[in-house]
């Protein structure tokens, strides 16, 4: 992982997180949120596959495509 679980999430849009419950979240908070969401809508034995893309390492031009 290129980011620490304790790092603050990067803001991609200046207004995106402003005044929201996510404003102070760290990566671990997002991971927990999404995994709990998957758990609440799936069967108890459903596997979860986490894929790391390193999208944060792509240039802005490449990531737009």
Short mmCIF file of N, CA and C in Angstrom, two decimals, residues 17-53:
data_model
loop_
_atom_site.label_atom_id
_atom_site.label_comp_id
_atom_site.label_asym_id
_atom_site.label_seq_id
_atom_site.Cartn_x
_atom_site.Cartn_y
_atom_site.Cartn_z
N UNK A 17 -15.52 17.21 0.12
CA UNK A 17 -15.65 16.75 1.50
C UNK A 17 -16.05 17.86 2.47
N UNK A 18 -16.05 19.07 2.00
CA UNK A 18 -16.31 20.20 2.88
C UNK A 18 -17.68 20.07 3.54
N UNK A 19 -17.72 20.27 4.84
CA UNK A 19 -18.97 20.24 5.61
C UNK A 19 -19.69 18.90 5.51
N UNK A 20 -18.98 17.82 5.41
CA UNK A 20 -19.61 16.51 5.37
C UNK A 20 -19.06 15.65 6.49
N UNK A 21 -19.71 14.51 6.70
CA UNK A 21 -19.24 13.60 7.74
C UNK A 21 -17.89 12.99 7.39
N UNK A 22 -17.48 13.10 6.15
CA UNK A 22 -16.23 12.49 5.69
C UNK A 22 -15.03 13.44 5.78
N UNK A 23 -15.24 14.66 6.18
CA UNK A 23 -14.21 15.70 6.14
C UNK A 23 -12.93 15.31 6.88
N UNK A 24 -13.04 14.62 7.98
CA UNK A 24 -11.85 14.28 8.77
C UNK A 24 -11.47 12.81 8.68
N UNK A 25 -12.07 12.09 7.76
CA UNK A 25 -11.81 10.66 7.65
C UNK A 25 -10.39 10.38 7.17
N UNK A 26 -9.88 9.27 7.61
CA UNK A 26 -8.59 8.75 7.16
C UNK A 26 -8.89 7.52 6.31
N UNK A 27 -7.86 6.98 5.66
CA UNK A 27 -8.08 5.83 4.78
C UNK A 27 -8.72 4.66 5.52
N UNK A 28 -8.31 4.42 6.75
CA UNK A 28 -8.89 3.31 7.52
C UNK A 28 -10.39 3.49 7.72
N UNK A 29 -10.84 4.74 7.86
CA UNK A 29 -12.27 5.01 8.04
C UNK A 29 -13.06 4.65 6.78
N UNK A 30 -12.51 4.99 5.62
CA UNK A 30 -13.17 4.64 4.36
C UNK A 30 -13.20 3.12 4.18
N UNK A 31 -12.09 2.45 4.46
CA UNK A 31 -12.06 0.99 4.31
C UNK A 31 -13.10 0.33 5.20
N UNK A 32 -13.17 0.76 6.45
CA UNK A 32 -14.14 0.20 7.39
C UNK A 32 -15.57 0.48 6.92
N UNK A 33 -15.82 1.69 6.45
CA UNK A 33 -17.15 2.05 5.97
C UNK A 33 -17.59 1.14 4.83
N UNK A 34 -16.73 0.96 3.82
CA UNK A 34 -17.09 0.16 2.66
C UNK A 34 -17.19 -1.32 3.00
N UNK A 35 -16.31 -1.83 3.84
CA UNK A 35 -16.39 -3.24 4.21
C UNK A 35 -17.64 -3.52 5.05
N UNK A 36 -18.01 -2.62 5.93
CA UNK A 36 -19.24 -2.79 6.71
C UNK A 36 -20.47 -2.70 5.80
N UNK A 37 -20.41 -1.82 4.82
CA UNK A 37 -21.51 -1.70 3.87
C UNK A 37 -21.69 -2.98 3.07
N UNK A 38 -20.59 -3.54 2.58
CA UNK A 38 -20.64 -4.81 1.85
C UNK A 38 -21.19 -5.90 2.75
N UNK A 39 -20.73 -5.94 3.99
CA UNK A 39 -21.18 -6.95 4.94
C UNK A 39 -22.68 -6.85 5.20
N UNK A 40 -23.20 -5.65 5.30
CA UNK A 40 -24.62 -5.47 5.62
C UNK A 40 -25.54 -5.85 4.47
N UNK A 41 -25.05 -5.83 3.23
CA UNK A 41 -25.88 -6.15 2.08
C UNK A 41 -25.57 -7.51 1.46
N UNK A 42 -24.71 -8.29 2.07
CA UNK A 42 -24.32 -9.57 1.47
C UNK A 42 -24.59 -10.71 2.44
N UNK A 43 -24.42 -11.91 1.93
CA UNK A 43 -24.57 -13.11 2.74
C UNK A 43 -23.41 -13.18 3.74
N UNK A 44 -23.59 -13.92 4.79
CA UNK A 44 -22.56 -13.99 5.84
C UNK A 44 -21.27 -14.66 5.37
N UNK A 45 -21.35 -15.49 4.34
CA UNK A 45 -20.17 -16.20 3.86
C UNK A 45 -19.61 -15.63 2.55
N UNK A 46 -20.04 -14.46 2.16
CA UNK A 46 -19.59 -13.89 0.89
C UNK A 46 -18.14 -13.43 1.00
N UNK A 47 -17.29 -13.86 0.05
CA UNK A 47 -15.90 -13.39 0.07
C UNK A 47 -15.81 -11.96 -0.44
N UNK A 48 -14.81 -11.26 0.02
CA UNK A 48 -14.54 -9.90 -0.45
C UNK A 48 -13.12 -9.89 -1.00
N UNK A 49 -12.97 -9.39 -2.21
CA UNK A 49 -11.65 -9.29 -2.84
C UNK A 49 -11.28 -7.82 -2.91
N UNK A 50 -10.15 -7.47 -2.35
CA UNK A 50 -9.68 -6.09 -2.37
C UNK A 50 -8.53 -6.00 -3.37
N UNK A 51 -8.68 -5.09 -4.32
CA UNK A 51 -7.69 -4.94 -5.39
C UNK A 51 -7.02 -3.58 -5.24
N UNK A 52 -5.71 -3.58 -5.20
CA UNK A 52 -4.95 -2.33 -5.16
C UNK A 52 -4.53 -1.95 -6.56
N UNK A 53 -4.83 -0.73 -6.98
CA UNK A 53 -4.54 -0.31 -8.35
C UNK A 53 -3.35 0.63 -8.47
#
